[in-house]
Amino acid sequence: MAERPEDLNLPNAVITRIIKEALPDGVNVSKEARRAISQAASVFVLYATSCANNFAMKAKRKTLNAGDVLAAMEEMEFERFMEPLREALEVFKKGQKGKKEVSEQRRRDKEKKVDCENDKSREEEEEDGEEGPMEEEQEVVEEEEEVEN
Amino acid sequence: MSDNNTEKDERKKTISLPISRVRLIMKSSPDVSSINQDALFLTTKATELFVQHLARASFNNGSGRDTNTLSYTDLANTAEENDTFHFLTDILPQKILARDYLKSLEDMKEDEADL
C-alpha cells in the first residue's frame, strides 16, 4: 500500500456539509471539531470494515457483502443505522437495476433493428400505418432506406 | 422550504461521500481482500449516518448549546462518556493543559524515585 496518509482522509467539504445538515441552522463548528469528526469517520470505516470482515471470514467468504456490513453495525451497537441503511440499499439496488434495464432496452432495440433488416417488408407495412414515429424508429426507417438503395 | 425538505429526503437515500475514497480506506485494512458493491455502498452510507450521529450527540450533550457552537471538547467528552463512541477515545483524547501534563510527569518521576 503506497498511498499517502492524506488519501485515507475523507474530503473536508463533504464532511462539513453533512455536519451542517445534522445540526440546527447557524451552529458554528470549530475547525478543530470538523477535523476531529473527519478523522473519527475514517476510524469508523476501519472499525466497521474489520467487524464486517470477521463475519465474512467466519462464513469462509472472501468478499464482504451487505449482510456483513449490517451485522457489523449491530455488533458495534449502531443498530439505529440498520433501518435507514436497509432503505437506502433498496433504493440503491433499484437504481442499479434501472441502469441495467436501460442497457437491456438498448440491446433489445439493437436486436429489433437487426430483425427489421431481416424482415424488412413486413416491418415496412406496419410502419406505413404509424404516424409520428419515435426517434429510434426513425433511425430504423432510415437504415432500411439505405439498405434498399 | 418544502423544496428544501424533499431535497433532504432525497439525500437520505443517496450518498454524498466519495465511494472510491471509502473503498481506499477499507482496502487499507490488511485482511480485506474484496468488497462487493452493496457492502461498499452500505459502509459509505453508514459513515454519513455516523458523522451526523456523532455531531448531534456531541452538540446536544455539549456546553455549546448556549453559544451555538460545537467544539472539540464536546466531541472528546462524547467519546469518553458514550459507550458506542468509546472506540474513538484514542483519536479524540481529552485536552490537557501543558502545565498539568508536566505536573503529572513530575509526580510520576517522584513515584519512581520513591521506589
Short mmCIF file of C-alpha atoms in Angstrom, two decimals:
data_model
loop_
_atom_site.label_atom_id
_atom_site.label_comp_id
_atom_site.label_asym_id
_atom_site.label_seq_id
_atom_site.Cartn_x
_atom_site.Cartn_y
_atom_site.Cartn_z
CA MET A 1 0.00 0.00 0.00
CA ALA A 2 1.81 3.08 -1.21
CA GLU A 3 -0.94 5.59 -0.68
CA ARG A 4 -0.19 8.87 1.03
CA PRO A 5 -1.67 9.24 4.51
CA GLU A 6 -3.98 12.06 3.42
CA ASP A 7 -5.61 9.64 0.98
CA LEU A 8 -7.13 7.96 4.00
CA ASN A 9 -8.99 11.11 4.97
CA LEU A 10 -12.47 11.89 3.79
CA PRO A 11 -13.00 15.16 1.89
CA ASN A 12 -13.47 18.00 4.35
CA ALA A 13 -16.03 19.88 2.29
CA VAL A 14 -18.40 16.92 2.19
CA ILE A 15 -17.92 16.15 5.89
CA THR A 16 -18.62 19.78 6.77
CA ARG A 17 -21.82 19.73 4.74
CA ILE A 18 -23.03 16.54 6.42
CA ILE A 19 -22.31 18.03 9.87
CA LYS A 20 -24.17 21.24 8.99
CA GLU A 21 -27.17 19.25 7.81
CA ALA A 22 -27.29 17.32 11.07
CA LEU A 23 -27.19 20.37 13.36
CA PRO A 24 -29.68 23.21 13.77
CA ASP A 25 -29.17 26.18 11.45
CA GLY A 26 -26.48 28.65 12.44
CA VAL A 27 -24.43 26.37 14.68
CA ASN A 28 -20.77 27.19 14.48
CA VAL A 29 -18.50 24.14 14.21
CA SER A 30 -14.90 24.85 15.11
CA LYS A 31 -12.19 23.88 12.64
CA GLU A 32 -10.68 21.58 15.22
CA ALA A 33 -14.04 19.86 15.74
CA ARG A 34 -14.50 19.37 11.98
CA ARG A 35 -11.08 17.83 11.62
CA ALA A 36 -11.75 15.55 14.59
CA ILE A 37 -15.09 14.38 13.18
CA SER A 38 -13.46 13.67 9.83
CA GLN A 39 -10.77 11.57 11.47
CA ALA A 40 -13.38 9.82 13.58
CA ALA A 41 -15.25 8.95 10.37
CA SER A 42 -12.12 7.32 8.90
CA VAL A 43 -11.68 5.31 12.08
CA PHE A 44 -15.34 4.33 11.88
CA VAL A 45 -14.81 2.98 8.35
CA LEU A 46 -11.84 0.90 9.51
CA TYR A 47 -13.67 -0.39 12.56
CA ALA A 48 -16.76 -1.31 10.53
CA THR A 49 -14.61 -2.96 7.86
CA SER A 50 -12.77 -5.04 10.39
CA CYS A 51 -16.03 -6.14 12.08
CA ALA A 52 -17.66 -6.95 8.74
CA ASN A 53 -14.56 -8.84 7.64
CA ASN A 54 -14.76 -11.01 10.75
CA PHE A 55 -18.27 -12.03 9.76
CA ALA A 56 -17.15 -12.82 6.22
CA MET A 57 -14.20 -14.87 7.47
CA LYS A 58 -16.43 -16.80 9.87
CA ALA A 59 -18.59 -17.73 6.88
CA LYS A 60 -15.44 -18.61 4.88
CA ARG A 61 -16.15 -15.93 2.29
CA LYS A 62 -13.53 -13.66 0.78
CA THR A 63 -15.85 -10.89 -0.37
CA LEU A 64 -17.56 -8.54 2.05
CA ASN A 65 -21.28 -8.31 1.36
CA ALA A 66 -24.21 -6.21 2.56
CA GLY A 67 -25.12 -8.71 5.28
CA ASP A 68 -21.63 -8.47 6.77
CA VAL A 69 -21.83 -4.68 6.98
CA LEU A 70 -25.27 -4.80 8.62
CA ALA A 71 -24.08 -7.45 11.09
CA ALA A 72 -21.10 -5.21 11.88
CA MET A 73 -23.43 -2.30 12.66
CA GLU A 74 -25.28 -4.49 15.12
CA GLU A 75 -22.08 -5.64 16.74
CA MET A 76 -20.84 -2.05 17.04
CA GLU A 77 -24.13 -1.11 18.72
CA PHE A 78 -25.19 1.12 15.87
CA GLU A 79 -28.49 -0.71 15.46
CA ARG A 80 -30.14 2.65 14.89
CA PHE A 81 -28.42 2.79 11.47
CA MET A 82 -29.75 -0.55 10.30
CA GLU A 83 -33.22 0.53 9.21
CA PRO A 84 -32.10 3.63 7.26
CA LEU A 85 -29.29 1.54 5.74
CA ARG A 86 -31.71 -1.12 4.54
CA GLU A 87 -33.93 1.52 2.98
CA ALA A 88 -31.00 3.23 1.29
CA LEU A 89 -29.72 -0.09 -0.04
CA GLU A 90 -33.10 -0.85 -1.57
CA VAL A 91 -33.12 2.49 -3.39
CA PHE A 92 -29.52 1.93 -4.47
CA LYS A 93 -30.35 -1.53 -5.85
CA LYS A 94 -33.35 -0.18 -7.72
CA GLY A 95 -31.10 2.45 -9.26
CA GLN A 96 -28.62 -0.23 -10.32
CA LYS A 97 -31.45 -2.32 -11.75
CA GLY A 98 -32.77 0.74 -13.57
CA LYS A 99 -29.39 1.22 -15.22
CA LYS A 100 -29.36 -2.43 -16.22
CA GLU A 101 -32.84 -2.17 -17.67
CA VAL A 102 -31.86 0.82 -19.75
CA SER A 103 -28.92 -1.06 -21.23
CA GLU A 104 -31.14 -4.14 -21.71
CA GLN A 105 -33.62 -1.96 -23.54
CA ARG A 106 -30.86 -0.60 -25.77
CA ARG A 107 -29.70 -4.11 -26.50
CA ARG A 108 -33.25 -5.17 -27.40
CA ASP A 109 -33.63 -2.16 -29.64
CA LYS A 110 -30.48 -3.14 -31.47
CA GLU A 111 -31.75 -6.68 -31.90
CA LYS A 112 -35.01 -5.29 -33.16
CA LYS A 113 -33.11 -3.29 -35.75
CA VAL A 114 -31.39 -6.42 -36.96
CA ASP A 115 -34.74 -8.17 -37.06
CA CYS A 116 -36.13 -5.30 -39.02
CA GLU A 117 -33.46 -5.62 -41.64
CA ASN A 118 -34.03 -9.33 -41.92
CA ASP A 119 -37.76 -8.97 -42.05
CA LYS A 120 -37.90 -5.73 -43.93
CA SER A 121 -41.05 -5.99 -45.98
CA ARG A 122 -43.32 -6.91 -43.09
CA GLU A 123 -41.98 -4.11 -40.88
CA GLU A 124 -42.47 -1.63 -43.66
CA GLU A 125 -46.14 -2.36 -43.95
CA GLU A 126 -46.60 -1.86 -40.25
CA GLU A 127 -44.71 1.35 -40.22
CA ASP A 128 -46.71 2.87 -43.02
CA GLY A 129 -49.70 2.98 -40.75
CA GLU A 130 -47.88 4.71 -37.91
CA GLU A 131 -47.85 8.46 -37.58
CA GLY A 132 -45.13 10.39 -35.73
CA PRO A 133 -42.63 7.61 -35.16
CA MET A 134 -40.21 7.83 -32.25
CA GLU A 135 -36.63 8.78 -32.79
CA GLU A 136 -35.29 5.26 -32.70
CA GLU A 137 -37.91 4.04 -35.13
CA GLN A 138 -36.92 6.83 -37.44
CA GLU A 139 -33.39 5.56 -37.33
CA VAL A 140 -34.66 2.14 -38.29
CA VAL A 141 -36.56 3.58 -41.23
CA GLU A 142 -33.51 5.48 -42.41
CA GLU A 143 -31.41 2.39 -42.22
CA GLU A 144 -33.95 0.42 -44.17
CA GLU A 145 -33.91 3.02 -46.89
CA GLU A 146 -30.17 2.74 -47.08
CA VAL A 147 -30.47 -0.99 -47.44
CA GLU A 148 -32.98 -0.58 -50.21
CA ASN A 149 -30.78 1.88 -52.05
CA MET B 1 -38.94 25.37 2.21
CA SER B 2 -40.82 22.29 1.03
CA ASP B 3 -38.39 22.04 -1.86
CA ASN B 4 -35.56 22.05 0.59
CA ASN B 5 -37.16 19.25 2.58
CA THR B 6 -37.70 16.99 -0.40
CA GLU B 7 -34.11 17.58 -1.35
CA LYS B 8 -33.05 16.48 2.11
CA ASP B 9 -35.30 13.42 1.89
CA GLU B 10 -33.70 12.51 -1.41
CA ARG B 11 -30.29 12.82 0.12
CA LYS B 12 -31.24 10.43 2.91
CA LYS B 13 -31.49 7.71 0.31
CA THR B 14 -28.36 8.52 -1.65
CA ILE B 15 -24.78 9.21 -0.65
CA SER B 16 -22.58 12.26 -0.81
CA LEU B 17 -19.23 10.88 0.34
CA PRO B 18 -17.00 9.58 -2.47
CA ILE B 19 -17.28 5.80 -2.70
CA SER B 20 -13.77 5.48 -4.14
CA ARG B 21 -12.23 7.11 -1.08
CA VAL B 22 -14.19 4.88 1.27
CA ARG B 23 -13.03 1.85 -0.73
CA LEU B 24 -9.42 3.00 -0.35
CA ILE B 25 -9.80 3.27 3.43
CA MET B 26 -11.46 -0.15 3.60
CA LYS B 27 -8.75 -1.72 1.45
CA SER B 28 -6.05 -0.28 3.70
CA SER B 29 -7.18 -2.86 6.22
CA PRO B 30 -4.79 -5.77 5.67
CA ASP B 31 -7.23 -8.69 5.93
CA VAL B 32 -9.73 -7.38 3.43
CA SER B 33 -9.48 -8.97 0.00
CA SER B 34 -12.60 -7.82 -1.82
CA ILE B 35 -15.74 -5.86 -1.19
CA ASN B 36 -18.91 -6.07 -3.22
CA GLN B 37 -20.85 -3.03 -4.47
CA ASP B 38 -23.62 -3.31 -1.88
CA ALA B 39 -21.19 -3.57 1.04
CA LEU B 40 -19.28 -0.57 -0.24
CA PHE B 41 -22.45 1.45 -0.63
CA LEU B 42 -23.66 0.49 2.87
CA THR B 43 -20.35 1.38 4.51
CA THR B 44 -20.33 4.77 2.80
CA LYS B 45 -23.91 5.44 3.86
CA ALA B 46 -23.19 4.23 7.40
CA THR B 47 -20.25 6.64 7.61
CA GLU B 48 -22.55 9.54 6.76
CA LEU B 49 -25.05 8.43 9.41
CA PHE B 50 -22.18 8.12 11.85
CA VAL B 51 -20.95 11.67 11.18
CA GLN B 52 -24.45 13.03 11.75
CA HIS B 53 -24.96 10.96 14.87
CA LEU B 54 -21.61 11.97 16.38
CA ALA B 55 -22.22 15.65 15.62
CA ARG B 56 -25.73 15.61 17.05
CA ALA B 57 -24.85 13.62 20.16
CA SER B 58 -21.91 15.91 20.90
CA PHE B 59 -23.86 19.09 20.31
CA ASN B 60 -26.81 18.01 22.44
CA ASN B 61 -24.62 16.99 25.37
CA GLY B 62 -22.12 19.75 24.90
CA SER B 63 -21.62 23.09 26.52
CA GLY B 64 -22.06 24.93 23.24
CA ARG B 65 -25.85 24.89 23.13
CA ASP B 66 -25.98 28.37 24.64
CA THR B 67 -23.27 29.77 22.42
CA ASN B 68 -24.45 27.76 19.38
CA THR B 69 -21.08 26.12 18.81
CA LEU B 70 -19.73 22.60 18.57
CA SER B 71 -16.22 22.39 19.95
CA TYR B 72 -13.50 19.76 20.13
CA THR B 73 -14.12 19.33 23.86
CA ASP B 74 -17.74 18.35 23.19
CA LEU B 75 -16.51 15.59 20.88
CA ALA B 76 -13.85 14.36 23.30
CA ASN B 77 -16.49 14.24 26.06
CA THR B 78 -18.82 12.22 23.84
CA ALA B 79 -16.07 9.70 23.11
CA GLU B 80 -15.35 9.37 26.82
CA GLU B 81 -18.92 9.23 28.13
CA ASN B 82 -20.88 7.45 25.41
CA ASP B 83 -20.28 3.70 25.16
CA THR B 84 -20.95 3.37 21.45
CA PHE B 85 -18.41 6.10 20.73
CA HIS B 86 -15.83 4.67 23.08
CA PHE B 87 -13.70 3.33 20.22
CA LEU B 88 -12.89 6.97 19.42
CA THR B 89 -11.08 7.76 22.67
CA ASP B 90 -7.68 7.20 21.02
CA ILE B 91 -8.37 9.63 18.23
CA LEU B 92 -10.31 12.10 20.39
CA PRO B 93 -8.22 12.41 23.54
CA GLN B 94 -9.21 14.88 26.22
CA LYS B 95 -7.27 18.09 26.06
CA ILE B 96 -4.88 18.65 28.87
CA LEU B 97 -3.01 21.81 29.78
CA ALA B 98 0.75 21.66 29.39
CA ARG B 99 1.33 22.62 33.00
CA ASP B 100 -0.97 19.82 34.19
CA TYR B 101 0.82 17.35 31.96
CA LEU B 102 4.24 18.49 33.21
CA LYS B 103 2.98 18.20 36.76
CA SER B 104 1.81 14.65 36.20
CA LEU B 105 5.21 13.85 34.70
CA GLU B 106 6.90 15.24 37.80
CA ASP B 107 4.62 13.18 40.01
CA MET B 108 5.49 10.06 38.08
CA LYS B 109 9.20 10.78 38.46
CA GLU B 110 8.78 11.24 42.17
CA ASP B 111 6.89 7.96 42.40
CA GLU B 112 9.72 6.22 40.60
CA ALA B 113 12.29 7.81 42.89
CA ASP B 114 10.36 6.53 45.89
CA LEU B 115 10.63 3.00 44.63
#
